[in-house]
């Protein structure tokens, strides 16, 4: 059997690149990844200054355990091309580069080649937020080994579909994205919950996101991080049960707490331990 160690990447916090005063607070929020945003939260007149600020920050040594990401503008916009050129020419090497409005694998192939040429190990996050992107999400998810995750964009998706932004109208889109991620072996990250004062609403949506299969969720305010991390971190009881299931499964088909244990149940147990950040034993192929 092989051993693997899963890294927890549960919470992804967006911070506008125009607010460098918030960068340290975001890094100290407990988020697993802090995303410096050059796209939706930055007005066109502020793009150039925001780009300079973001890349200057990302070129500094990492402080703390929070991963760092940059959301650029779309590749089919002049702002996006300027973002990409500036990143490639800079000493900044963020852990992740988030590409908005990803609608084809070709977008990611371009980024992969250019990042490789510039010697950057930056991983890619494809933001799926349109009907066209959703239609191509299986191809996008399998586009390049540099791809870390698909991120669901609820606001733009609802506008493109003419659907409501509530959970139910976008359930199919979320489900298709999760299936594409499972097929390609990449992470599925849910859209932010946009009402920062509705803590009950966030908790309810997190319950649905976990049940559907999301491995992470984006946030737009530091006070959303703790509930996201809590919902996506298995409880001690769940971890103990997963260990028991794997121990029983190693003997063959068995029973744990009245439930038959077979390889399907064992796969879920391995996912639980991976989400808890534990080293797990993989079933040999």
mmCIF file of C-alpha atoms in Angstrom:
data_model
loop_
_atom_site.group_PDB
_atom_site.id
_atom_site.type_symbol
_atom_site.label_atom_id
_atom_site.label_comp_id
_atom_site.label_asym_id
_atom_site.label_seq_id
_atom_site.Cartn_x
_atom_site.Cartn_y
_atom_site.Cartn_z
ATOM 1 C CA UNK A 1 0.000 0.000 0.000
ATOM 2 C CA UNK A 2 1.071 3.571 -0.676
ATOM 3 C CA UNK A 3 0.773 6.381 1.843
ATOM 4 C CA UNK A 4 -0.453 9.835 0.933
ATOM 5 C CA UNK A 5 -0.778 13.017 2.943
ATOM 6 C CA UNK A 6 -3.687 15.305 2.147
ATOM 7 C CA UNK A 7 -3.306 19.059 2.649
ATOM 8 C CA UNK A 8 -6.390 20.822 3.936
ATOM 9 C CA UNK A 9 -7.447 23.632 1.625
ATOM 10 C CA UNK A 10 -10.902 24.487 2.875
ATOM 11 C CA UNK A 11 -11.322 28.267 2.919
ATOM 12 C CA UNK A 12 -10.405 30.782 0.223
ATOM 13 C CA UNK A 13 -10.713 34.453 1.249
ATOM 14 C CA UNK A 14 -11.027 37.197 -1.378
ATOM 15 C CA UNK A 15 -9.453 40.582 -0.604
ATOM 16 C CA UNK A 16 -9.488 43.542 -3.048
ATOM 17 C CA UNK A 17 -6.043 44.462 -4.333
ATOM 18 C CA UNK A 18 -7.017 48.091 -3.719
ATOM 19 C CA UNK A 19 -7.038 47.431 0.047
ATOM 20 C CA UNK A 20 -3.474 46.544 1.062
ATOM 21 C CA UNK A 21 -4.430 47.526 4.612
ATOM 22 C CA UNK A 22 -6.517 44.334 4.699
ATOM 23 C CA UNK A 23 -3.840 41.939 3.449
ATOM 24 C CA UNK A 24 -2.361 41.194 6.882
ATOM 25 C CA UNK A 25 -5.818 40.787 8.425
ATOM 26 C CA UNK A 26 -6.760 38.326 5.694
ATOM 27 C CA UNK A 27 -3.561 36.346 6.246
ATOM 28 C CA UNK A 28 -4.316 36.167 9.980
ATOM 29 C CA UNK A 29 -7.985 35.217 9.522
ATOM 30 C CA UNK A 30 -7.410 31.469 9.571
ATOM 31 C CA UNK A 31 -8.136 31.134 5.855
ATOM 32 C CA UNK A 32 -6.231 28.387 4.096
ATOM 33 C CA UNK A 33 -5.711 30.610 1.034
ATOM 34 C CA UNK A 34 -5.908 34.391 0.699
ATOM 35 C CA UNK A 35 -6.867 35.579 -2.799
ATOM 36 C CA UNK A 36 -5.735 39.063 -3.804
ATOM 37 C CA UNK A 37 -8.357 40.170 -6.310
ATOM 38 C CA UNK A 38 -7.676 42.231 -9.433
ATOM 39 C CA UNK A 39 -10.996 41.517 -11.127
ATOM 40 C CA UNK A 40 -14.522 42.234 -9.894
ATOM 41 C CA UNK A 41 -13.588 44.233 -6.797
ATOM 42 C CA UNK A 42 -11.339 46.672 -8.709
ATOM 43 C CA UNK A 43 -12.710 49.501 -10.861
ATOM 44 C CA UNK A 44 -11.163 49.930 -14.335
ATOM 45 C CA UNK A 45 -9.508 53.190 -13.355
ATOM 46 C CA UNK A 46 -7.768 51.460 -10.449
ATOM 47 C CA UNK A 47 -6.545 48.335 -12.269
ATOM 48 C CA UNK A 48 -2.963 49.487 -12.944
ATOM 49 C CA UNK A 49 -2.281 50.632 -9.385
ATOM 50 C CA UNK A 50 -3.978 47.539 -7.931
ATOM 51 C CA UNK A 51 -1.847 45.286 -10.135
ATOM 52 C CA UNK A 52 1.343 46.951 -8.908
ATOM 53 C CA UNK A 53 0.202 46.677 -5.282
ATOM 54 C CA UNK A 54 -0.754 43.008 -5.593
ATOM 55 C CA UNK A 55 2.457 41.916 -7.292
ATOM 56 C CA UNK A 56 4.561 43.888 -4.830
ATOM 57 C CA UNK A 57 2.859 42.101 -1.949
ATOM 58 C CA UNK A 58 3.141 38.681 -3.585
ATOM 59 C CA UNK A 59 6.865 39.212 -4.220
ATOM 60 C CA UNK A 60 7.475 39.535 -0.459
ATOM 61 C CA UNK A 61 8.435 36.533 1.680
ATOM 62 C CA UNK A 62 5.473 34.523 2.936
ATOM 63 C CA UNK A 63 4.431 35.310 6.500
ATOM 64 C CA UNK A 64 2.258 32.744 8.276
ATOM 65 C CA UNK A 65 0.608 29.605 6.980
ATOM 66 C CA UNK A 66 -1.969 31.154 4.651
ATOM 67 C CA UNK A 67 -1.452 30.237 1.012
ATOM 68 C CA UNK A 68 -1.480 33.146 -1.434
ATOM 69 C CA UNK A 69 -3.404 33.469 -4.675
ATOM 70 C CA UNK A 70 -3.958 36.130 -7.310
ATOM 71 C CA UNK A 71 -7.213 36.503 -9.215
ATOM 72 C CA UNK A 72 -6.327 38.116 -12.505
ATOM 73 C CA UNK A 73 -8.736 39.599 -15.000
ATOM 74 C CA UNK A 74 -10.040 37.428 -17.830
ATOM 75 C CA UNK A 75 -7.640 36.408 -20.590
ATOM 76 C CA UNK A 76 -9.913 37.917 -23.222
ATOM 77 C CA UNK A 77 -9.655 41.398 -21.723
ATOM 78 C CA UNK A 78 -6.845 43.923 -22.013
ATOM 79 C CA UNK A 79 -6.671 44.083 -18.234
ATOM 80 C CA UNK A 80 -6.158 40.331 -18.071
ATOM 81 C CA UNK A 81 -3.374 40.427 -20.631
ATOM 82 C CA UNK A 82 -1.701 43.233 -18.697
ATOM 83 C CA UNK A 83 -2.060 41.247 -15.457
ATOM 84 C CA UNK A 84 -0.491 38.182 -17.018
ATOM 85 C CA UNK A 85 2.399 40.072 -18.601
ATOM 86 C CA UNK A 86 3.160 41.865 -15.340
ATOM 87 C CA UNK A 87 3.045 38.629 -13.341
ATOM 88 C CA UNK A 88 5.366 36.811 -15.735
ATOM 89 C CA UNK A 89 7.868 39.677 -15.678
ATOM 90 C CA UNK A 90 7.770 40.042 -11.887
ATOM 91 C CA UNK A 91 9.464 38.146 -9.078
ATOM 92 C CA UNK A 92 6.050 37.350 -7.594
ATOM 93 C CA UNK A 93 5.215 33.653 -7.515
ATOM 94 C CA UNK A 94 1.798 33.164 -5.888
ATOM 95 C CA UNK A 95 0.784 29.681 -4.851
ATOM 96 C CA UNK A 96 -2.306 29.913 -7.066
ATOM 97 C CA UNK A 97 -3.505 31.928 -10.045
ATOM 98 C CA UNK A 98 -7.284 32.199 -10.325
ATOM 99 C CA UNK A 99 -8.574 32.605 -13.881
ATOM 100 C CA UNK A 100 -12.075 34.122 -14.045
ATOM 101 C CA UNK A 101 -14.591 33.279 -16.737
ATOM 102 C CA UNK A 102 -12.769 30.108 -17.769
ATOM 103 C CA UNK A 103 -14.630 28.728 -20.767
ATOM 104 C CA UNK A 104 -12.137 26.430 -22.467
ATOM 105 C CA UNK A 105 -9.177 24.210 -21.715
ATOM 106 C CA UNK A 106 -7.216 26.388 -24.127
ATOM 107 C CA UNK A 107 -7.201 29.244 -21.608
ATOM 108 C CA UNK A 108 -5.453 27.016 -19.091
ATOM 109 C CA UNK A 109 -3.032 25.582 -21.653
ATOM 110 C CA UNK A 110 -1.851 29.131 -22.393
ATOM 111 C CA UNK A 111 -1.312 29.919 -18.730
ATOM 112 C CA UNK A 112 0.424 26.598 -18.129
ATOM 113 C CA UNK A 113 2.925 27.143 -20.960
ATOM 114 C CA UNK A 114 3.711 30.725 -19.968
ATOM 115 C CA UNK A 115 4.102 29.942 -16.274
ATOM 116 C CA UNK A 116 6.416 27.066 -17.165
ATOM 117 C CA UNK A 117 8.527 29.319 -19.393
ATOM 118 C CA UNK A 118 8.839 31.872 -16.579
ATOM 119 C CA UNK A 119 9.848 29.204 -14.065
ATOM 120 C CA UNK A 120 6.874 29.717 -11.756
ATOM 121 C CA UNK A 121 5.385 26.754 -9.873
ATOM 122 C CA UNK A 122 2.060 28.578 -9.453
ATOM 123 C CA UNK A 123 -0.970 26.273 -9.539
ATOM 124 C CA UNK A 124 -4.124 27.172 -11.478
ATOM 125 C CA UNK A 125 -7.703 27.648 -10.287
ATOM 126 C CA UNK A 126 -10.370 27.778 -13.014
ATOM 127 C CA UNK A 127 -13.400 29.892 -12.136
ATOM 128 C CA UNK A 128 -16.511 28.412 -13.769
ATOM 129 C CA UNK A 129 -19.173 31.112 -13.931
ATOM 130 C CA UNK A 130 -20.960 30.891 -17.273
ATOM 131 C CA UNK A 131 -23.100 28.443 -19.229
ATOM 132 C CA UNK A 132 -20.256 28.003 -21.714
ATOM 133 C CA UNK A 133 -17.776 27.272 -18.942
ATOM 134 C CA UNK A 134 -20.170 24.784 -17.374
ATOM 135 C CA UNK A 135 -20.665 23.033 -20.722
ATOM 136 C CA UNK A 136 -16.893 22.563 -20.986
ATOM 137 C CA UNK A 137 -16.138 21.900 -17.311
ATOM 138 C CA UNK A 138 -15.170 18.232 -17.816
ATOM 139 C CA UNK A 139 -12.583 19.202 -20.436
ATOM 140 C CA UNK A 140 -11.415 22.150 -18.356
ATOM 141 C CA UNK A 141 -10.976 19.973 -15.246
ATOM 142 C CA UNK A 142 -8.732 17.565 -17.187
ATOM 143 C CA UNK A 143 -6.813 20.279 -19.070
ATOM 144 C CA UNK A 144 -3.452 20.341 -17.287
ATOM 145 C CA UNK A 145 -1.677 18.781 -14.283
ATOM 146 C CA UNK A 146 -1.084 22.357 -13.073
ATOM 147 C CA UNK A 147 -4.810 22.732 -12.356
ATOM 148 C CA UNK A 148 -5.605 22.523 -8.633
ATOM 149 C CA UNK A 149 -9.344 23.177 -8.562
ATOM 150 C CA UNK A 150 -12.518 24.420 -10.173
ATOM 151 C CA UNK A 151 -14.156 27.322 -8.353
ATOM 152 C CA UNK A 152 -17.888 27.856 -8.804
ATOM 153 C CA UNK A 153 -18.985 31.438 -9.492
ATOM 154 C CA UNK A 154 -22.614 31.694 -8.402
ATOM 155 C CA UNK A 155 -23.242 35.380 -9.088
ATOM 156 C CA UNK A 156 -22.139 35.406 -12.725
ATOM 157 C CA UNK A 157 -23.590 31.952 -13.336
ATOM 158 C CA UNK A 158 -27.023 33.023 -12.120
ATOM 159 C CA UNK A 159 -26.870 36.107 -14.347
ATOM 160 C CA UNK A 160 -25.846 34.018 -17.355
ATOM 161 C CA UNK A 161 -28.576 31.445 -16.785
ATOM 162 C CA UNK A 162 -31.253 33.905 -15.755
ATOM 163 C CA UNK A 163 -31.600 31.897 -12.535
ATOM 164 C CA UNK A 164 -31.902 32.896 -8.913
ATOM 165 C CA UNK A 165 -28.812 33.036 -6.732
ATOM 166 C CA UNK A 166 -30.348 30.765 -4.075
ATOM 167 C CA UNK A 167 -29.059 27.219 -3.681
ATOM 168 C CA UNK A 168 -31.819 25.307 -5.498
ATOM 169 C CA UNK A 169 -31.715 27.136 -8.862
ATOM 170 C CA UNK A 170 -27.966 26.499 -9.156
ATOM 171 C CA UNK A 171 -27.928 22.963 -7.755
ATOM 172 C CA UNK A 172 -27.498 21.340 -11.179
ATOM 173 C CA UNK A 173 -24.589 23.613 -12.090
ATOM 174 C CA UNK A 174 -22.865 22.857 -8.793
ATOM 175 C CA UNK A 175 -23.442 19.126 -9.180
ATOM 176 C CA UNK A 176 -21.990 19.058 -12.677
ATOM 177 C CA UNK A 177 -18.906 20.939 -11.539
ATOM 178 C CA UNK A 178 -18.378 18.520 -8.642
ATOM 179 C CA UNK A 179 -18.724 15.514 -10.950
ATOM 180 C CA UNK A 180 -16.145 17.013 -13.330
ATOM 181 C CA UNK A 181 -13.744 17.539 -10.421
ATOM 182 C CA UNK A 182 -14.216 13.986 -9.168
ATOM 183 C CA UNK A 183 -13.561 12.620 -12.648
ATOM 184 C CA UNK A 184 -10.339 14.625 -13.057
ATOM 185 C CA UNK A 185 -9.128 14.371 -9.458
ATOM 186 C CA UNK A 186 -9.102 18.107 -8.720
ATOM 187 C CA UNK A 187 -10.698 20.070 -5.879
ATOM 188 C CA UNK A 188 -14.197 21.528 -6.064
ATOM 189 C CA UNK A 189 -14.556 24.942 -4.387
ATOM 190 C CA UNK A 190 -17.961 26.509 -3.801
ATOM 191 C CA UNK A 191 -18.885 30.129 -4.434
ATOM 192 C CA UNK A 192 -18.862 32.660 -1.584
ATOM 193 C CA UNK A 193 -21.994 33.269 0.471
ATOM 194 C CA UNK A 194 -22.613 36.942 -0.222
ATOM 195 C CA UNK A 195 -24.521 38.117 2.862
ATOM 196 C CA UNK A 196 -21.712 38.638 5.368
ATOM 197 C CA UNK A 197 -24.159 39.331 8.224
ATOM 198 C CA UNK A 198 -26.304 36.221 7.719
ATOM 199 C CA UNK A 199 -24.378 33.690 9.795
ATOM 200 C CA UNK A 200 -27.301 31.263 9.899
ATOM 201 C CA UNK A 201 -27.593 31.388 6.125
ATOM 202 C CA UNK A 202 -23.881 30.644 5.734
ATOM 203 C CA UNK A 203 -24.120 27.696 8.105
ATOM 204 C CA UNK A 204 -27.093 26.296 6.182
ATOM 205 C CA UNK A 205 -25.333 26.715 2.833
ATOM 206 C CA UNK A 206 -22.193 25.063 4.206
ATOM 207 C CA UNK A 207 -24.252 22.031 5.224
ATOM 208 C CA UNK A 208 -25.537 21.767 1.653
ATOM 209 C CA UNK A 209 -22.083 22.304 0.143
ATOM 210 C CA UNK A 210 -20.527 19.548 2.255
ATOM 211 C CA UNK A 211 -23.383 17.158 1.477
ATOM 212 C CA UNK A 212 -22.987 17.817 -2.241
ATOM 213 C CA UNK A 213 -19.262 17.088 -2.163
ATOM 214 C CA UNK A 214 -17.432 20.424 -2.136
ATOM 215 C CA UNK A 215 -13.949 20.285 -0.614
ATOM 216 C CA UNK A 216 -13.657 24.043 -0.108
ATOM 217 C CA UNK A 217 -15.599 27.292 -0.107
ATOM 218 C CA UNK A 218 -14.661 30.853 -0.964
ATOM 219 C CA UNK A 219 -15.395 33.780 1.354
ATOM 220 C CA UNK A 220 -15.592 37.554 1.083
ATOM 221 C CA UNK A 221 -15.161 38.456 4.765
ATOM 222 C CA UNK A 222 -12.870 37.151 7.522
ATOM 223 C CA UNK A 223 -15.843 36.393 9.788
ATOM 224 C CA UNK A 224 -16.924 33.682 7.333
ATOM 225 C CA UNK A 225 -13.693 31.701 7.680
ATOM 226 C CA UNK A 226 -14.275 29.966 11.015
ATOM 227 C CA UNK A 227 -17.690 28.514 10.008
ATOM 228 C CA UNK A 228 -16.268 27.325 6.673
ATOM 229 C CA UNK A 229 -13.268 25.643 8.289
ATOM 230 C CA UNK A 230 -15.462 24.047 10.949
ATOM 231 C CA UNK A 231 -17.923 22.622 8.412
ATOM 232 C CA UNK A 232 -15.146 21.179 6.251
ATOM 233 C CA UNK A 233 -13.124 19.689 9.110
ATOM 234 C CA UNK A 234 -14.308 16.214 10.173
ATOM 235 C CA UNK A 235 -15.262 15.887 13.834
ATOM 236 C CA UNK A 236 -13.177 13.677 16.161
ATOM 237 C CA UNK A 237 -16.032 11.151 16.146
ATOM 238 C CA UNK A 238 -16.074 11.064 12.340
ATOM 239 C CA UNK A 239 -12.305 10.580 12.233
ATOM 240 C CA UNK A 240 -12.436 7.776 14.802
ATOM 241 C CA UNK A 241 -15.215 6.045 12.868
ATOM 242 C CA UNK A 242 -13.260 6.362 9.609
ATOM 243 C CA UNK A 243 -10.240 4.705 11.225
ATOM 244 C CA UNK A 244 -12.423 1.869 12.484
ATOM 245 C CA UNK A 245 -13.947 1.401 9.029
ATOM 246 C CA UNK A 246 -10.533 1.161 7.364
ATOM 247 C CA UNK A 247 -9.289 -1.283 9.979
ATOM 248 C CA UNK A 248 -12.354 -3.469 9.412
ATOM 249 C CA UNK A 249 -12.117 -3.144 5.644
ATOM 250 C CA UNK A 250 -8.533 -4.400 5.733
ATOM 251 C CA UNK A 251 -9.938 -7.740 6.898
ATOM 252 C CA UNK A 252 -12.446 -7.905 4.033
ATOM 253 C CA UNK A 253 -16.158 -7.117 4.093
ATOM 254 C CA UNK A 254 -17.228 -6.431 7.680
ATOM 255 C CA UNK A 255 -19.651 -4.498 9.880
ATOM 256 C CA UNK A 256 -19.167 -1.259 11.835
ATOM 257 C CA UNK A 257 -21.991 0.045 14.036
ATOM 258 C CA UNK A 258 -24.447 -2.168 12.200
ATOM 259 C CA UNK A 259 -23.398 -0.934 8.739
ATOM 260 C CA UNK A 260 -21.812 -3.246 6.211
ATOM 261 C CA UNK A 261 -18.310 -2.090 5.333
ATOM 262 C CA UNK A 262 -17.082 -2.631 1.794
ATOM 263 C CA UNK A 263 -14.719 -0.765 -0.509
ATOM 264 C CA UNK A 264 -17.293 1.977 -1.283
ATOM 265 C CA UNK A 265 -17.635 2.760 2.415
ATOM 266 C CA UNK A 266 -13.856 2.581 2.803
ATOM 267 C CA UNK A 267 -13.385 5.154 0.055
ATOM 268 C CA UNK A 268 -15.569 7.592 1.978
ATOM 269 C CA UNK A 269 -13.570 6.872 5.122
ATOM 270 C CA UNK A 270 -10.335 7.673 3.294
ATOM 271 C CA UNK A 271 -11.851 10.981 2.167
ATOM 272 C CA UNK A 272 -12.753 11.776 5.776
ATOM 273 C CA UNK A 273 -9.208 11.146 6.962
ATOM 274 C CA UNK A 274 -7.794 13.107 4.036
ATOM 275 C CA UNK A 275 -10.045 16.057 4.938
ATOM 276 C CA UNK A 276 -8.702 15.797 8.496
ATOM 277 C CA UNK A 277 -5.155 16.039 7.136
ATOM 278 C CA UNK A 278 -4.156 12.536 8.152
ATOM 279 C CA UNK A 279 -1.782 10.189 6.391
ATOM 280 C CA UNK A 280 -3.904 7.437 4.910
ATOM 281 C CA UNK A 281 -3.339 4.027 3.422
ATOM 282 C CA UNK A 282 -4.415 3.844 -0.189
ATOM 283 C CA UNK A 283 -5.892 0.621 -1.497
ATOM 284 C CA UNK A 284 -3.410 -0.820 -4.035
ATOM 285 C CA UNK A 285 -4.574 -0.799 -7.641
#
